[in-house]
Amino acid sequence: MEFLVPLLFKKLFQKWTLVKAILWYTWMILFVSGVMFIVKSFLAGFNDFTLVEYLNVIGRISGIGLFITFFTLGIVSYFNRQKISLLSSKETYQITAPKVKPIKLNLDEVMYIMSDDNYVDIHIISNDKRDKIIFRSSLKNIESQIVNPLSPIYRCHRQYLININFFKIKNSKSRNTSIELKKFQDEIPVSNKYYSTILSLLQIHP
């Protein structure tokens, strides 16, 4: 039904629309339910050959179908999100600020960004070599340009943005939480406001 009918009636299924999809899968549920109902009734000697029992079979088939559909969509969505997130982390962002020349950042190379009065210190690593870019901007301005649901950059303190992939937990006490770079000695505080978010993220990415 799923493959043979569309193959035989190509013109009908050439242009797939939402209405056609709803009608098709409604028919599929009714058809499969009907076959199962007849088989079930036959095995039971047709003692349950009633409309109510047929409706019960339709309900069970629909429930199983919806469960499998949403489970599958959830798995696909998760892996697509992981893939998109990975692509986003490798994307190059152009950072702008008033009266200064824009700079380009690859988020995959950014370890953390620290606010320093009217400037920010951007600590990066490329080919195992550390470097620091000093850029005239507020941390909030940087945050608005590189922090999004798919990027690995998070705020952990009023003075810091971090790339969650480079850090590990050093001290997880709620009033005195700190994190540090995995390969270096840089230690960064975590504010109470961001405590839960940062710790849960670091536990996912140990």
Coordinates of C-alpha atoms in Angstrom, one line a residue:
M1 CA 0.0 0.0 0.0
E2 CA 2.7 2.4 1.0
F3 CA 5.0 1.9 -2.0
L4 CA 3.0 -0.1 -4.7
V5 CA 0.0 2.2 -5.0
P6 CA 2.0 5.5 -5.4
L7 CA 4.2 3.6 -8.0
L8 CA 1.1 2.5 -10.0
F9 CA -0.6 5.9 -9.8
K10 CA 2.3 8.2 -10.4
K11 CA 0.3 11.2 -11.6
L12 CA -1.9 11.2 -8.5
F13 CA 1.1 11.2 -6.2
Q14 CA 3.4 13.4 -8.3
K15 CA 2.4 16.5 -6.4
W16 CA 2.3 15.7 -2.7
T17 CA 0.2 18.1 -0.6
L18 CA -0.9 18.3 3.1
V19 CA -4.5 17.4 2.2
K20 CA -3.4 14.4 0.1
A21 CA -1.1 13.3 2.9
I22 CA -3.9 13.5 5.5
L23 CA -6.4 11.6 3.2
W24 CA -3.8 9.0 2.3
Y25 CA -2.7 8.2 5.8
T26 CA -6.3 8.2 7.1
W27 CA -7.1 5.6 4.4
M28 CA -4.0 3.7 5.4
I29 CA -5.1 3.5 9.0
L30 CA -8.6 2.4 8.0
F31 CA -7.3 -0.2 5.7
V32 CA -4.7 -1.7 8.1
S33 CA -7.3 -1.6 10.9
G34 CA -9.8 -3.3 8.7
V35 CA -7.4 -6.1 7.8
M36 CA -6.4 -6.6 11.4
F37 CA -10.0 -6.5 12.5
I38 CA -11.0 -9.2 10.0
V39 CA -8.0 -11.4 11.0
K40 CA -8.7 -10.9 14.7
S41 CA -12.4 -11.7 14.2
F42 CA -11.6 -14.8 12.2
L43 CA -9.3 -16.2 14.9
A44 CA -11.9 -15.5 17.5
G45 CA -14.6 -17.2 15.4
F46 CA -16.2 -13.8 14.5
N47 CA -17.5 -13.4 18.1
D48 CA -16.2 -9.8 18.2
F49 CA -17.3 -8.9 14.7
T50 CA -18.9 -5.5 15.7
L51 CA -18.5 -1.9 14.8
V52 CA -17.4 -1.0 18.3
E53 CA -14.6 -3.6 18.1
Y54 CA -13.6 -2.2 14.7
L55 CA -13.4 1.3 16.2
N56 CA -11.3 0.0 19.0
V57 CA -8.9 -1.6 16.5
I58 CA -8.7 1.8 14.6
G59 CA -7.9 3.5 17.9
R60 CA -5.1 1.1 18.8
I61 CA -3.6 1.3 15.3
S62 CA -3.8 5.1 15.3
G63 CA -2.2 5.3 18.8
I64 CA 0.7 3.0 17.8
G65 CA 1.2 4.9 14.6
L66 CA 1.3 8.3 16.3
F67 CA 3.7 7.0 18.9
I68 CA 6.1 5.5 16.3
T69 CA 5.8 8.7 14.2
F70 CA 6.7 11.1 17.0
F71 CA 9.4 8.9 18.4
T72 CA 11.0 8.7 14.9
L73 CA 10.6 12.5 14.4
G74 CA 12.2 13.1 17.8
I75 CA 15.2 10.9 16.9
V76 CA 15.6 12.6 13.5
S77 CA 15.2 16.1 15.0
Y78 CA 17.8 15.3 17.7
F79 CA 20.4 14.2 15.1
N80 CA 19.6 17.1 12.8
R81 CA 20.0 19.5 15.6
Q82 CA 23.3 18.0 16.6
K83 CA 24.5 18.3 13.0
I84 CA 23.3 21.9 12.7
S85 CA 24.9 22.7 16.0
L86 CA 28.2 21.3 14.8
L87 CA 28.0 23.3 11.6
S88 CA 27.0 26.4 13.5
S89 CA 30.1 26.1 15.8
K90 CA 32.4 26.0 12.8
E91 CA 30.7 28.9 11.1
T92 CA 32.6 32.2 10.8
Y93 CA 30.9 35.2 12.3
Q94 CA 31.6 38.8 11.4
I95 CA 31.6 40.9 14.6
T96 CA 30.9 44.6 14.3
A97 CA 31.0 47.5 16.8
P98 CA 30.8 51.3 16.4
K99 CA 33.8 53.0 15.0
V100 CA 36.0 49.9 14.8
K101 CA 37.0 47.6 12.0
P102 CA 34.9 44.4 12.0
I103 CA 36.6 41.1 12.9
K104 CA 35.8 37.5 12.0
L105 CA 35.5 34.8 14.5
N106 CA 35.3 31.0 14.1
L107 CA 33.3 29.9 17.2
D108 CA 35.0 26.6 17.1
E109 CA 38.2 28.4 18.0
V110 CA 36.9 30.7 20.6
M111 CA 37.6 29.5 24.2
Y112 CA 36.2 32.4 26.1
I113 CA 35.6 36.1 25.9
M114 CA 36.2 38.5 28.9
S115 CA 34.9 42.0 29.4
D116 CA 37.6 44.6 30.2
D117 CA 36.1 48.0 30.6
N118 CA 35.4 49.3 27.0
Y119 CA 37.1 46.3 25.5
V120 CA 36.8 42.6 25.3
D121 CA 39.6 40.0 25.4
I122 CA 38.8 37.2 23.0
H123 CA 40.8 34.1 23.8
I124 CA 41.2 31.7 20.9
I125 CA 43.1 28.6 20.0
S126 CA 44.0 27.5 16.5
N127 CA 46.3 24.6 15.6
D128 CA 47.0 24.1 19.3
K129 CA 48.3 27.7 19.6
R130 CA 46.7 30.2 21.9
D131 CA 46.1 33.8 21.0
K132 CA 44.2 36.8 22.3
I133 CA 42.3 39.4 20.3
I134 CA 41.5 42.7 21.9
F135 CA 38.4 44.3 20.5
R136 CA 36.7 47.6 21.4
S137 CA 33.2 46.5 22.2
S138 CA 30.9 45.7 25.1
L139 CA 30.4 42.1 26.0
K140 CA 26.6 42.5 25.4
N141 CA 27.3 43.6 21.8
I142 CA 29.4 40.5 21.2
E143 CA 26.8 38.3 22.9
S144 CA 24.0 39.6 20.7
Q145 CA 26.0 38.6 17.6
I146 CA 27.3 35.1 18.4
V147 CA 25.0 33.6 21.1
N148 CA 22.1 31.6 19.6
P149 CA 20.3 28.3 20.4
L150 CA 22.8 26.4 18.1
S151 CA 26.1 28.0 19.1
P152 CA 28.4 26.6 21.8
I153 CA 28.8 30.1 23.4
Y154 CA 27.1 30.8 26.7
R155 CA 27.2 33.5 29.3
C156 CA 28.4 32.3 32.7
H157 CA 29.1 35.6 34.4
R158 CA 28.5 39.3 33.8
Q159 CA 32.1 39.5 32.5
Y160 CA 32.4 36.2 30.6
L161 CA 31.2 34.3 27.6
I162 CA 32.5 30.8 27.3
N163 CA 32.6 28.1 24.7
I164 CA 31.1 25.1 26.6
N165 CA 33.3 22.6 24.7
F166 CA 36.6 23.9 26.2
F167 CA 35.6 23.9 29.9
K168 CA 35.2 21.5 32.8
I169 CA 33.9 21.9 36.3
K170 CA 36.4 22.9 39.0
N171 CA 34.2 23.8 41.9
S172 CA 30.5 23.2 41.8
K173 CA 29.3 24.8 45.1
S174 CA 26.4 27.0 44.3
R175 CA 27.8 30.1 46.1
N176 CA 31.4 29.5 44.8
T177 CA 31.2 27.9 41.4
S178 CA 34.1 28.0 39.1
I179 CA 35.1 26.3 35.8
E180 CA 38.4 26.0 34.1
L181 CA 39.8 25.2 30.6
K182 CA 40.5 21.6 30.0
K183 CA 44.0 22.1 28.6
F184 CA 45.0 25.3 30.4
Q185 CA 44.9 26.8 33.9
D186 CA 42.4 29.6 33.2
E187 CA 39.8 29.7 35.9
I188 CA 36.5 31.5 35.4
P189 CA 33.7 32.2 37.9
V190 CA 30.1 31.2 37.4
S191 CA 27.3 33.5 38.7
N192 CA 24.4 32.1 40.6
K193 CA 22.1 33.3 37.8
Y194 CA 23.8 30.9 35.3
Y195 CA 24.8 28.2 37.8
S196 CA 22.2 25.5 36.8
T197 CA 22.5 26.0 33.1
I198 CA 26.3 25.9 33.0
L199 CA 26.6 22.9 35.2
S200 CA 24.0 20.9 33.3
L201 CA 25.8 21.7 30.0
L202 CA 29.2 20.7 31.4
Q203 CA 27.8 17.4 32.7
I204 CA 26.5 16.7 29.2
H205 CA 29.9 17.6 27.7
P206 CA 32.3 16.3 30.3

